[in-house]
JSON list of C-alpha atoms in Angstrom, two decimals:
[
{"chain": "A", "resi": 1, "resn": "GLU", "atom": "CA", "xyz": [-11.82, 11.17, -5.00]},
{"chain": "A", "resi": 2, "resn": "ILE", "atom": "CA", "xyz": [-9.28, 10.34, -7.67]},
{"chain": "A", "resi": 3, "resn": "VAL", "atom": "CA", "xyz": [-10.02, 6.95, -9.20]},
{"chain": "A", "resi": 4, "resn": "LEU", "atom": "CA", "xyz": [-7.22, 4.89, -10.71]},
{"chain": "A", "resi": 5, "resn": "THR", "atom": "CA", "xyz": [-8.18, 2.38, -13.40]},
{"chain": "A", "resi": 6, "resn": "GLN", "atom": "CA", "xyz": [-5.67, -0.33, -14.25]},
{"chain": "A", "resi": 7, "resn": "SER", "atom": "CA", "xyz": [-5.66, -2.33, -17.45]},
{"chain": "A", "resi": 8, "resn": "PRO", "atom": "CA", "xyz": [-5.67, -5.02, -18.48]},
{"chain": "A", "resi": 9, "resn": "ALA", "atom": "CA", "xyz": [-7.07, -6.89, -15.50]},
{"chain": "A", "resi": 10, "resn": "THR", "atom": "CA", "xyz": [-4.93, -9.90, -16.42]},
{"chain": "A", "resi": 11, "resn": "LEU", "atom": "CA", "xyz": [-1.87, -10.15, -18.61]},
{"chain": "A", "resi": 12, "resn": "SER", "atom": "CA", "xyz": [-0.79, -13.63, -19.74]},
{"chain": "A", "resi": 13, "resn": "LEU", "atom": "CA", "xyz": [2.83, -13.68, -20.88]},
{"chain": "A", "resi": 14, "resn": "SER", "atom": "CA", "xyz": [5.82, -15.98, -21.11]},
{"chain": "A", "resi": 15, "resn": "PRO", "atom": "CA", "xyz": [9.20, -15.45, -19.43]},
{"chain": "A", "resi": 16, "resn": "GLY", "atom": "CA", "xyz": [11.36, -13.20, -21.57]},
{"chain": "A", "resi": 17, "resn": "GLU", "atom": "CA", "xyz": [8.43, -11.25, -22.99]},
{"chain": "A", "resi": 18, "resn": "ARG", "atom": "CA", "xyz": [7.82, -7.55, -22.46]},
{"chain": "A", "resi": 19, "resn": "ALA", "atom": "CA", "xyz": [5.00, -6.53, -20.13]},
{"chain": "A", "resi": 20, "resn": "THR", "atom": "CA", "xyz": [3.18, -3.22, -20.44]},
{"chain": "A", "resi": 21, "resn": "LEU", "atom": "CA", "xyz": [0.76, -2.29, -17.65]},
{"chain": "A", "resi": 22, "resn": "SER", "atom": "CA", "xyz": [-1.47, 0.79, -17.71]},
{"chain": "A", "resi": 23, "resn": "CYS", "atom": "CA", "xyz": [-2.84, 3.01, -14.95]},
{"chain": "A", "resi": 24, "resn": "ARG", "atom": "CA", "xyz": [-5.25, 5.82, -15.81]},
{"chain": "A", "resi": 25, "resn": "ALA", "atom": "CA", "xyz": [-6.32, 8.52, -13.33]},
{"chain": "A", "resi": 26, "resn": "SER", "atom": "CA", "xyz": [-9.76, 10.14, -13.32]},
{"chain": "A", "resi": 27, "resn": "GLN", "atom": "CA", "xyz": [-8.04, 13.54, -13.13]},
{"chain": "A", "resi": 28, "resn": "SER", "atom": "CA", "xyz": [-4.47, 14.75, -13.39]},
{"chain": "A", "resi": 29, "resn": "VAL", "atom": "CA", "xyz": [-2.11, 13.54, -10.67]},
{"chain": "A", "resi": 30, "resn": "SER", "atom": "CA", "xyz": [0.96, 15.18, -12.25]},
{"chain": "A", "resi": 31, "resn": "ASN", "atom": "CA", "xyz": [3.77, 12.66, -11.63]},
{"chain": "A", "resi": 32, "resn": "SER", "atom": "CA", "xyz": [2.55, 11.70, -8.14]},
{"chain": "A", "resi": 33, "resn": "LEU", "atom": "CA", "xyz": [2.18, 8.00, -8.82]},
{"chain": "A", "resi": 34, "resn": "ALA", "atom": "CA", "xyz": [3.78, 4.82, -7.50]},
{"chain": "A", "resi": 35, "resn": "TRP", "atom": "CA", "xyz": [3.78, 1.17, -8.54]},
{"chain": "A", "resi": 36, "resn": "TYR", "atom": "CA", "xyz": [3.83, -1.85, -6.22]},
{"chain": "A", "resi": 37, "resn": "GLN", "atom": "CA", "xyz": [4.25, -5.57, -6.81]},
{"chain": "A", "resi": 38, "resn": "GLN", "atom": "CA", "xyz": [2.50, -8.21, -4.71]},
{"chain": "A", "resi": 39, "resn": "LYS", "atom": "CA", "xyz": [3.26, -11.91, -4.95]},
{"chain": "A", "resi": 40, "resn": "PRO", "atom": "CA", "xyz": [0.79, -14.53, -3.64]},
{"chain": "A", "resi": 41, "resn": "GLY", "atom": "CA", "xyz": [0.81, -14.72, 0.13]},
{"chain": "A", "resi": 42, "resn": "GLN", "atom": "CA", "xyz": [3.25, -11.81, 0.45]},
{"chain": "A", "resi": 43, "resn": "ALA", "atom": "CA", "xyz": [3.07, -8.14, 1.32]},
{"chain": "A", "resi": 44, "resn": "PRO", "atom": "CA", "xyz": [3.42, -5.62, -1.51]},
{"chain": "A", "resi": 45, "resn": "ARG", "atom": "CA", "xyz": [6.75, -4.00, -2.30]},
{"chain": "A", "resi": 46, "resn": "LEU", "atom": "CA", "xyz": [7.47, -0.59, -3.77]},
{"chain": "A", "resi": 47, "resn": "LEU", "atom": "CA", "xyz": [8.82, -0.62, -7.33]},
{"chain": "A", "resi": 48, "resn": "ILE", "atom": "CA", "xyz": [8.49, 2.94, -8.62]},
{"chain": "A", "resi": 49, "resn": "SER", "atom": "CA", "xyz": [7.76, 6.34, -7.05]},
{"chain": "A", "resi": 50, "resn": "ASP", "atom": "CA", "xyz": [7.02, 9.72, -8.66]},
{"chain": "A", "resi": 51, "resn": "ALA", "atom": "CA", "xyz": [6.06, 7.88, -11.87]},
{"chain": "A", "resi": 52, "resn": "SER", "atom": "CA", "xyz": [9.57, 6.93, -12.93]},
{"chain": "A", "resi": 53, "resn": "ASN", "atom": "CA", "xyz": [11.97, 6.63, -9.97]},
{"chain": "A", "resi": 54, "resn": "ARG", "atom": "CA", "xyz": [12.95, 3.05, -9.25]},
{"chain": "A", "resi": 55, "resn": "ALA", "atom": "CA", "xyz": [13.02, 2.14, -5.58]},
{"chain": "A", "resi": 56, "resn": "THR", "atom": "CA", "xyz": [16.16, 0.84, -3.91]},
{"chain": "A", "resi": 57, "resn": "GLY", "atom": "CA", "xyz": [17.09, -2.63, -5.11]},
{"chain": "A", "resi": 58, "resn": "ILE", "atom": "CA", "xyz": [14.58, -2.78, -7.95]},
{"chain": "A", "resi": 59, "resn": "PRO", "atom": "CA", "xyz": [16.07, -4.26, -11.14]},
{"chain": "A", "resi": 60, "resn": "ALA", "atom": "CA", "xyz": [16.52, -2.05, -14.18]},
{"chain": "A", "resi": 61, "resn": "ARG", "atom": "CA", "xyz": [14.07, -4.17, -16.20]},
{"chain": "A", "resi": 62, "resn": "PHE", "atom": "CA", "xyz": [11.29, -2.32, -14.34]},
{"chain": "A", "resi": 63, "resn": "SER", "atom": "CA", "xyz": [10.57, 1.17, -15.64]},
{"chain": "A", "resi": 64, "resn": "GLY", "atom": "CA", "xyz": [7.77, 3.66, -15.15]},
{"chain": "A", "resi": 65, "resn": "SER", "atom": "CA", "xyz": [6.60, 6.47, -17.37]},
{"chain": "A", "resi": 66, "resn": "GLY", "atom": "CA", "xyz": [3.78, 8.94, -17.81]},
{"chain": "A", "resi": 67, "resn": "SER", "atom": "CA", "xyz": [2.33, 12.06, -16.27]},
{"chain": "A", "resi": 68, "resn": "GLY", "atom": "CA", "xyz": [-1.04, 13.69, -15.87]},
{"chain": "A", "resi": 69, "resn": "THR", "atom": "CA", "xyz": [-3.62, 10.94, -16.25]},
{"chain": "A", "resi": 70, "resn": "ASP", "atom": "CA", "xyz": [-1.83, 8.14, -18.13]},
{"chain": "A", "resi": 71, "resn": "PHE", "atom": "CA", "xyz": [0.94, 6.00, -16.70]},
{"chain": "A", "resi": 72, "resn": "THR", "atom": "CA", "xyz": [2.76, 2.86, -17.76]},
{"chain": "A", "resi": 73, "resn": "LEU", "atom": "CA", "xyz": [4.81, 0.26, -15.93]},
{"chain": "A", "resi": 74, "resn": "THR", "atom": "CA", "xyz": [7.05, -1.69, -18.29]},
{"chain": "A", "resi": 75, "resn": "ILE", "atom": "CA", "xyz": [8.90, -4.89, -17.50]},
{"chain": "A", "resi": 76, "resn": "SER", "atom": "CA", "xyz": [11.37, -5.22, -20.35]},
{"chain": "A", "resi": 77, "resn": "SER", "atom": "CA", "xyz": [11.91, -8.98, -20.13]},
{"chain": "A", "resi": 78, "resn": "LEU", "atom": "CA", "xyz": [9.82, -11.00, -17.68]},
{"chain": "A", "resi": 79, "resn": "GLU", "atom": "CA", "xyz": [11.63, -13.17, -15.17]},
{"chain": "A", "resi": 80, "resn": "PRO", "atom": "CA", "xyz": [9.81, -16.05, -13.42]},
{"chain": "A", "resi": 81, "resn": "GLU", "atom": "CA", "xyz": [9.81, -14.09, -10.15]},
{"chain": "A", "resi": 82, "resn": "ASP", "atom": "CA", "xyz": [7.96, -11.15, -11.76]},
{"chain": "A", "resi": 83, "resn": "PHE", "atom": "CA", "xyz": [4.60, -12.87, -11.89]},
{"chain": "A", "resi": 84, "resn": "GLY", "atom": "CA", "xyz": [2.09, -11.44, -9.45]},
{"chain": "A", "resi": 85, "resn": "ILE", "atom": "CA", "xyz": [-0.29, -8.52, -9.06]},
{"chain": "A", "resi": 86, "resn": "TYR", "atom": "CA", "xyz": [0.77, -4.94, -9.72]},
{"chain": "A", "resi": 87, "resn": "TYR", "atom": "CA", "xyz": [-0.93, -1.91, -8.18]},
{"chain": "A", "resi": 88, "resn": "CYS", "atom": "CA", "xyz": [-0.62, 1.79, -8.88]},
{"chain": "A", "resi": 89, "resn": "GLN", "atom": "CA", "xyz": [-1.16, 4.40, -6.13]},
{"chain": "A", "resi": 90, "resn": "GLN", "atom": "CA", "xyz": [-1.53, 8.17, -6.30]},
{"chain": "A", "resi": 91, "resn": "ARG", "atom": "CA", "xyz": [-0.64, 10.80, -3.72]},
{"chain": "A", "resi": 92, "resn": "SER", "atom": "CA", "xyz": [-1.88, 13.85, -5.62]},
{"chain": "A", "resi": 93, "resn": "SER", "atom": "CA", "xyz": [-5.03, 14.01, -3.50]},
{"chain": "A", "resi": 94, "resn": "TRP", "atom": "CA", "xyz": [-3.02, 13.86, -0.27]},
{"chain": "A", "resi": 95, "resn": "PRO", "atom": "CA", "xyz": [-3.98, 13.56, 2.58]},
{"chain": "A", "resi": 96, "resn": "LEU", "atom": "CA", "xyz": [-6.15, 10.90, 0.95]},
{"chain": "A", "resi": 97, "resn": "LEU", "atom": "CA", "xyz": [-4.37, 8.16, -0.98]},
{"chain": "A", "resi": 98, "resn": "THR", "atom": "CA", "xyz": [-5.90, 5.74, -3.46]},
{"chain": "A", "resi": 99, "resn": "PHE", "atom": "CA", "xyz": [-4.83, 2.52, -5.16]},
{"chain": "A", "resi": 100, "resn": "GLY", "atom": "CA", "xyz": [-5.82, 1.10, -8.51]},
{"chain": "A", "resi": 101, "resn": "GLY", "atom": "CA", "xyz": [-7.60, -2.23, -8.73]},
{"chain": "A", "resi": 102, "resn": "GLY", "atom": "CA", "xyz": [-4.52, -4.12, -9.85]},
{"chain": "A", "resi": 103, "resn": "THR", "atom": "CA", "xyz": [-3.23, -6.01, -12.89]},
{"chain": "A", "resi": 104, "resn": "LYS", "atom": "CA", "xyz": [-2.41, -9.67, -12.54]},
{"chain": "A", "resi": 105, "resn": "VAL", "atom": "CA", "xyz": [0.60, -10.81, -14.56]},
{"chain": "A", "resi": 106, "resn": "GLU", "atom": "CA", "xyz": [0.38, -14.57, -15.02]},
{"chain": "A", "resi": 107, "resn": "ILE", "atom": "CA", "xyz": [2.43, -17.18, -16.77]},
{"chain": "A", "resi": 108, "resn": "LYS", "atom": "CA", "xyz": [1.12, -18.06, -20.22]},
{"chain": "B", "resi": 1, "resn": "GLU", "atom": "CA", "xyz": [17.38, -4.61, 8.36]},
{"chain": "B", "resi": 2, "resn": "VAL", "atom": "CA", "xyz": [14.07, -2.75, 8.47]},
{"chain": "B", "resi": 3, "resn": "GLN", "atom": "CA", "xyz": [11.37, -4.83, 10.17]},
{"chain": "B", "resi": 4, "resn": "LEU", "atom": "CA", "xyz": [7.71, -4.20, 10.92]},
{"chain": "B", "resi": 5, "resn": "LEU", "atom": "CA", "xyz": [5.88, -6.72, 13.09]},
{"chain": "B", "resi": 6, "resn": "GLU", "atom": "CA", "xyz": [2.12, -6.37, 13.42]},
{"chain": "B", "resi": 7, "resn": "SER", "atom": "CA", "xyz": [0.06, -7.93, 16.18]},
{"chain": "B", "resi": 8, "resn": "GLY", "atom": "CA", "xyz": [-3.39, -7.66, 17.71]},
{"chain": "B", "resi": 9, "resn": "GLY", "atom": "CA", "xyz": [-5.56, -9.10, 14.97]},
{"chain": "B", "resi": 10, "resn": "GLY", "atom": "CA", "xyz": [-8.23, -11.67, 15.61]},
{"chain": "B", "resi": 11, "resn": "LEU", "atom": "CA", "xyz": [-11.90, -12.57, 15.48]},
{"chain": "B", "resi": 12, "resn": "VAL", "atom": "CA", "xyz": [-14.34, -9.98, 16.82]},
{"chain": "B", "resi": 13, "resn": "GLN", "atom": "CA", "xyz": [-18.09, -9.52, 16.67]},
{"chain": "B", "resi": 14, "resn": "PRO", "atom": "CA", "xyz": [-19.68, -6.64, 14.78]},
{"chain": "B", "resi": 15, "resn": "GLY", "atom": "CA", "xyz": [-19.62, -3.54, 16.95]},
{"chain": "B", "resi": 16, "resn": "GLY", "atom": "CA", "xyz": [-16.54, -4.73, 18.80]},
{"chain": "B", "resi": 17, "resn": "SER", "atom": "CA", "xyz": [-13.06, -3.27, 19.12]},
{"chain": "B", "resi": 18, "resn": "LEU", "atom": "CA", "xyz": [-9.45, -4.28, 18.53]},
{"chain": "B", "resi": 19, "resn": "ARG", "atom": "CA", "xyz": [-6.10, -2.56, 18.91]},
{"chain": "B", "resi": 20, "resn": "LEU", "atom": "CA", "xyz": [-3.43, -3.33, 16.35]},
{"chain": "B", "resi": 21, "resn": "SER", "atom": "CA", "xyz": [0.23, -2.73, 17.15]},
{"chain": "B", "resi": 22, "resn": "CYS", "atom": "CA", "xyz": [3.26, -2.55, 14.88]},
{"chain": "B", "resi": 23, "resn": "ALA", "atom": "CA", "xyz": [6.74, -2.85, 16.34]},
{"chain": "B", "resi": 24, "resn": "ALA", "atom": "CA", "xyz": [9.30, -1.16, 14.11]},
{"chain": "B", "resi": 25, "resn": "SER", "atom": "CA", "xyz": [13.05, -1.75, 14.03]},
{"chain": "B", "resi": 26, "resn": "GLY", "atom": "CA", "xyz": [16.06, -1.17, 11.82]},
{"chain": "B", "resi": 27, "resn": "PHE", "atom": "CA", "xyz": [15.38, 2.47, 10.97]},
{"chain": "B", "resi": 28, "resn": "SER", "atom": "CA", "xyz": [14.84, 5.85, 12.61]},
{"chain": "B", "resi": 29, "resn": "PHE", "atom": "CA", "xyz": [11.17, 5.47, 13.47]},
{"chain": "B", "resi": 30, "resn": "SER", "atom": "CA", "xyz": [10.70, 9.11, 14.47]},
{"chain": "B", "resi": 31, "resn": "SER", "atom": "CA", "xyz": [11.92, 10.28, 11.04]},
{"chain": "B", "resi": 32, "resn": "HIS", "atom": "CA", "xyz": [9.36, 8.45, 8.93]},
{"chain": "B", "resi": 33, "resn": "ALA", "atom": "CA", "xyz": [5.65, 8.72, 8.35]},
{"chain": "B", "resi": 34, "resn": "MET", "atom": "CA", "xyz": [3.67, 5.52, 8.75]},
{"chain": "B", "resi": 35, "resn": "THR", "atom": "CA", "xyz": [0.44, 4.18, 7.32]},
{"chain": "B", "resi": 36, "resn": "TRP", "atom": "CA", "xyz": [-2.00, 1.32, 7.67]},
{"chain": "B", "resi": 37, "resn": "VAL", "atom": "CA", "xyz": [-3.23, -0.36, 4.48]},
{"chain": "B", "resi": 38, "resn": "ARG", "atom": "CA", "xyz": [-5.76, -3.19, 4.41]},
{"chain": "B", "resi": 39, "resn": "GLN", "atom": "CA", "xyz": [-6.65, -5.91, 1.96]},
{"chain": "B", "resi": 40, "resn": "ALA", "atom": "CA", "xyz": [-9.97, -7.72, 2.14]},
{"chain": "B", "resi": 41, "resn": "PRO", "atom": "CA", "xyz": [-9.94, -11.41, 1.17]},
{"chain": "B", "resi": 42, "resn": "GLY", "atom": "CA", "xyz": [-9.34, -11.73, -2.57]},
{"chain": "B", "resi": 43, "resn": "LYS", "atom": "CA", "xyz": [-9.48, -7.96, -3.06]},
{"chain": "B", "resi": 44, "resn": "GLY", "atom": "CA", "xyz": [-7.09, -5.10, -3.76]},
{"chain": "B", "resi": 45, "resn": "LEU", "atom": "CA", "xyz": [-5.30, -2.66, -1.49]},
{"chain": "B", "resi": 46, "resn": "GLU", "atom": "CA", "xyz": [-7.09, 0.07, 0.47]},
{"chain": "B", "resi": 47, "resn": "TRP", "atom": "CA", "xyz": [-5.29, 2.89, 2.28]},
{"chain": "B", "resi": 48, "resn": "VAL", "atom": "CA", "xyz": [-6.77, 3.19, 5.78]},
{"chain": "B", "resi": 49, "resn": "SER", "atom": "CA", "xyz": [-4.87, 5.85, 7.70]},
{"chain": "B", "resi": 50, "resn": "GLY", "atom": "CA", "xyz": [-1.62, 7.80, 7.74]},
{"chain": "B", "resi": 51, "resn": "ILE", "atom": "CA", "xyz": [0.42, 9.66, 10.34]},
{"chain": "B", "resi": 52, "resn": "SER", "atom": "CA", "xyz": [3.36, 11.98, 9.77]},
{"chain": "B", "resi": 53, "resn": "SER", "atom": "CA", "xyz": [6.73, 11.42, 11.40]},
{"chain": "B", "resi": 54, "resn": "SER", "atom": "CA", "xyz": [5.95, 13.95, 14.14]},
{"chain": "B", "resi": 55, "resn": "GLY", "atom": "CA", "xyz": [2.39, 12.73, 14.63]},
{"chain": "B", "resi": 56, "resn": "GLY", "atom": "CA", "xyz": [1.12, 16.20, 13.83]},
{"chain": "B", "resi": 57, "resn": "SER", "atom": "CA", "xyz": [-0.62, 15.17, 10.63]},
{"chain": "B", "resi": 58, "resn": "ILE", "atom": "CA", "xyz": [-3.19, 12.37, 10.85]},
{"chain": "B", "resi": 59, "resn": "ASN", "atom": "CA", "xyz": [-5.79, 11.37, 8.29]},
{"chain": "B", "resi": 60, "resn": "TYR", "atom": "CA", "xyz": [-8.24, 8.57, 7.57]},
{"chain": "B", "resi": 61, "resn": "ALA", "atom": "CA", "xyz": [-10.07, 7.04, 4.65]},
{"chain": "B", "resi": 62, "resn": "ASP", "atom": "CA", "xyz": [-13.74, 8.01, 4.62]},
{"chain": "B", "resi": 63, "resn": "SER", "atom": "CA", "xyz": [-14.67, 4.35, 5.19]},
{"chain": "B", "resi": 64, "resn": "VAL", "atom": "CA", "xyz": [-13.08, 4.33, 8.67]},
{"chain": "B", "resi": 65, "resn": "LYS", "atom": "CA", "xyz": [-13.21, 7.97, 9.76]},
{"chain": "B", "resi": 66, "resn": "GLY", "atom": "CA", "xyz": [-14.73, 8.32, 13.22]},
{"chain": "B", "resi": 67, "resn": "ARG", "atom": "CA", "xyz": [-14.23, 4.62, 14.00]},
{"chain": "B", "resi": 68, "resn": "PHE", "atom": "CA", "xyz": [-10.47, 4.05, 13.73]},
{"chain": "B", "resi": 69, "resn": "THR", "atom": "CA", "xyz": [-7.68, 5.96, 15.50]},
{"chain": "B", "resi": 70, "resn": "ILE", "atom": "CA", "xyz": [-4.02, 5.90, 14.49]},
{"chain": "B", "resi": 71, "resn": "SER", "atom": "CA", "xyz": [-1.24, 6.83, 16.89]},
{"chain": "B", "resi": 72, "resn": "ARG", "atom": "CA", "xyz": [2.49, 6.36, 17.36]},
{"chain": "B", "resi": 73, "resn": "ASP", "atom": "CA", "xyz": [4.87, 6.11, 20.30]},
{"chain": "B", "resi": 74, "resn": "SER", "atom": "CA", "xyz": [8.39, 7.03, 19.27]},
{"chain": "B", "resi": 75, "resn": "SER", "atom": "CA", "xyz": [9.77, 6.01, 22.69]},
{"chain": "B", "resi": 76, "resn": "LYS", "atom": "CA", "xyz": [8.63, 2.46, 21.92]},
{"chain": "B", "resi": 77, "resn": "ASN", "atom": "CA", "xyz": [9.10, 2.56, 18.11]},
{"chain": "B", "resi": 78, "resn": "THR", "atom": "CA", "xyz": [5.51, 1.39, 17.81]},
{"chain": "B", "resi": 79, "resn": "LEU", "atom": "CA", "xyz": [2.57, 2.31, 15.61]},
{"chain": "B", "resi": 80, "resn": "TYR", "atom": "CA", "xyz": [-0.99, 1.63, 16.67]},
{"chain": "B", "resi": 81, "resn": "LEU", "atom": "CA", "xyz": [-4.43, 1.41, 15.12]},
{"chain": "B", "resi": 82, "resn": "GLN", "atom": "CA", "xyz": [-7.47, 1.38, 17.38]},
{"chain": "B", "resi": 83, "resn": "LEU", "atom": "CA", "xyz": [-10.44, -0.18, 15.62]},
{"chain": "B", "resi": 84, "resn": "ASP", "atom": "CA", "xyz": [-13.86, 0.58, 17.14]},
{"chain": "B", "resi": 85, "resn": "SER", "atom": "CA", "xyz": [-17.43, -0.05, 15.98]},
{"chain": "B", "resi": 86, "resn": "LEU", "atom": "CA", "xyz": [-16.16, -2.78, 13.70]},
{"chain": "B", "resi": 87, "resn": "ARG", "atom": "CA", "xyz": [-18.22, -3.90, 10.74]},
{"chain": "B", "resi": 88, "resn": "VAL", "atom": "CA", "xyz": [-18.21, -7.10, 8.70]},
{"chain": "B", "resi": 89, "resn": "GLU", "atom": "CA", "xyz": [-16.71, -5.12, 5.82]},
{"chain": "B", "resi": 90, "resn": "ASP", "atom": "CA", "xyz": [-13.66, -4.28, 7.95]},
{"chain": "B", "resi": 91, "resn": "THR", "atom": "CA", "xyz": [-12.55, -7.91, 7.63]},
{"chain": "B", "resi": 92, "resn": "ALA", "atom": "CA", "xyz": [-9.09, -7.80, 6.03]},
{"chain": "B", "resi": 93, "resn": "VAL", "atom": "CA", "xyz": [-5.38, -8.24, 6.44]},
{"chain": "B", "resi": 94, "resn": "TYR", "atom": "CA", "xyz": [-4.04, -5.02, 7.94]},
{"chain": "B", "resi": 95, "resn": "TYR", "atom": "CA", "xyz": [-0.53, -4.00, 6.90]},
{"chain": "B", "resi": 96, "resn": "CYS", "atom": "CA", "xyz": [1.69, -1.63, 8.81]},
{"chain": "B", "resi": 97, "resn": "VAL", "atom": "CA", "xyz": [3.77, 0.32, 6.31]},
{"chain": "B", "resi": 98, "resn": "LYS", "atom": "CA", "xyz": [6.79, 2.59, 6.57]},
{"chain": "B", "resi": 99, "resn": "CYS", "atom": "CA", "xyz": [6.80, 5.61, 4.28]},
{"chain": "B", "resi": 100, "resn": "LEU", "atom": "CA", "xyz": [9.67, 7.11, 2.33]},
{"chain": "B", "resi": 101, "resn": "GLY", "atom": "CA", "xyz": [9.91, 10.38, 4.23]},
{"chain": "B", "resi": 102, "resn": "TYR", "atom": "CA", "xyz": [8.42, 12.50, 6.97]},
{"chain": "B", "resi": 103, "resn": "GLN", "atom": "CA", "xyz": [5.03, 12.58, 5.22]},
{"chain": "B", "resi": 104, "resn": "TYR", "atom": "CA", "xyz": [2.99, 9.59, 4.06]},
{"chain": "B", "resi": 105, "resn": "TYR", "atom": "CA", "xyz": [3.23, 9.82, 0.29]},
{"chain": "B", "resi": 106, "resn": "TYR", "atom": "CA", "xyz": [4.73, 6.52, -0.78]},
{"chain": "B", "resi": 107, "resn": "MET", "atom": "CA", "xyz": [5.16, 3.26, 1.14]},
{"chain": "B", "resi": 108, "resn": "ASP", "atom": "CA", "xyz": [8.53, 1.55, 0.93]},
{"chain": "B", "resi": 109, "resn": "VAL", "atom": "CA", "xyz": [8.54, -1.21, 3.56]},
{"chain": "B", "resi": 110, "resn": "TRP", "atom": "CA", "xyz": [5.54, -3.37, 4.46]},
{"chain": "B", "resi": 111, "resn": "GLY", "atom": "CA", "xyz": [4.96, -5.67, 7.39]},
{"chain": "B", "resi": 112, "resn": "LYS", "atom": "CA", "xyz": [3.59, -9.18, 6.88]},
{"chain": "B", "resi": 113, "resn": "GLY", "atom": "CA", "xyz": [0.15, -8.11, 8.08]},
{"chain": "B", "resi": 114, "resn": "THR", "atom": "CA", "xyz": [-2.28, -9.11, 10.80]},
{"chain": "B", "resi": 115, "resn": "THR", "atom": "CA", "xyz": [-5.71, -10.54, 10.06]},
{"chain": "B", "resi": 116, "resn": "VAL", "atom": "CA", "xyz": [-8.89, -8.97, 11.40]},
{"chain": "B", "resi": 117, "resn": "THR", "atom": "CA", "xyz": [-12.09, -10.96, 11.04]},
{"chain": "B", "resi": 118, "resn": "VAL", "atom": "CA", "xyz": [-15.40, -9.35, 11.97]},
{"chain": "B", "resi": 119, "resn": "SER", "atom": "CA", "xyz": [-18.16, -11.92, 12.22]},
{"chain": "B", "resi": 120, "resn": "SER", "atom": "CA", "xyz": [-20.95, -12.99, 14.50]}
]
């Protein structure tokens, strides 16, 4: 099973700051990685697929990068609505899919 | 507008069964793979099961294999998850999720979820 480790567990930032979230895979997943955002009490939503492709309607301040085992989600300038929990997910080991444990982005 | 409406959750005793349903609308249901993802209280996301657009490819997480059964009815635009031999650790919100293409790689639209509580 491919294990995804997200860091940090919590990121405390102010609106306008840059957020950098990490996702590390236990073995190479090529570029087969997605990022999701979940706000309290809501279902997740897809942000990024195939490591760097923004999903429909996702603002340009969200960007994804990386390949192999190390991936980064960057939010260039945090908006108040960006606070929540972010998860990465890999499909390299399809038909089995796995999620990372999540990074909580909170208001400082 | 794409909509996914789950139903069928509830309180059940260990060893019991439930059938979750997910009514889909606003997209070509037969052209998209579907998955179920669950989230235990205060925990992260766990992929449970996936089914291809044709229904020909079906897979399960090891934690539910042999106990859960996924299926789809394209005539009714509905996805199902049969939960048998339920355990306390199956307690979670269960999300029905539409996938980007014919195979369940990435999940682009999520339902609001239905809560399953397994307790005596």
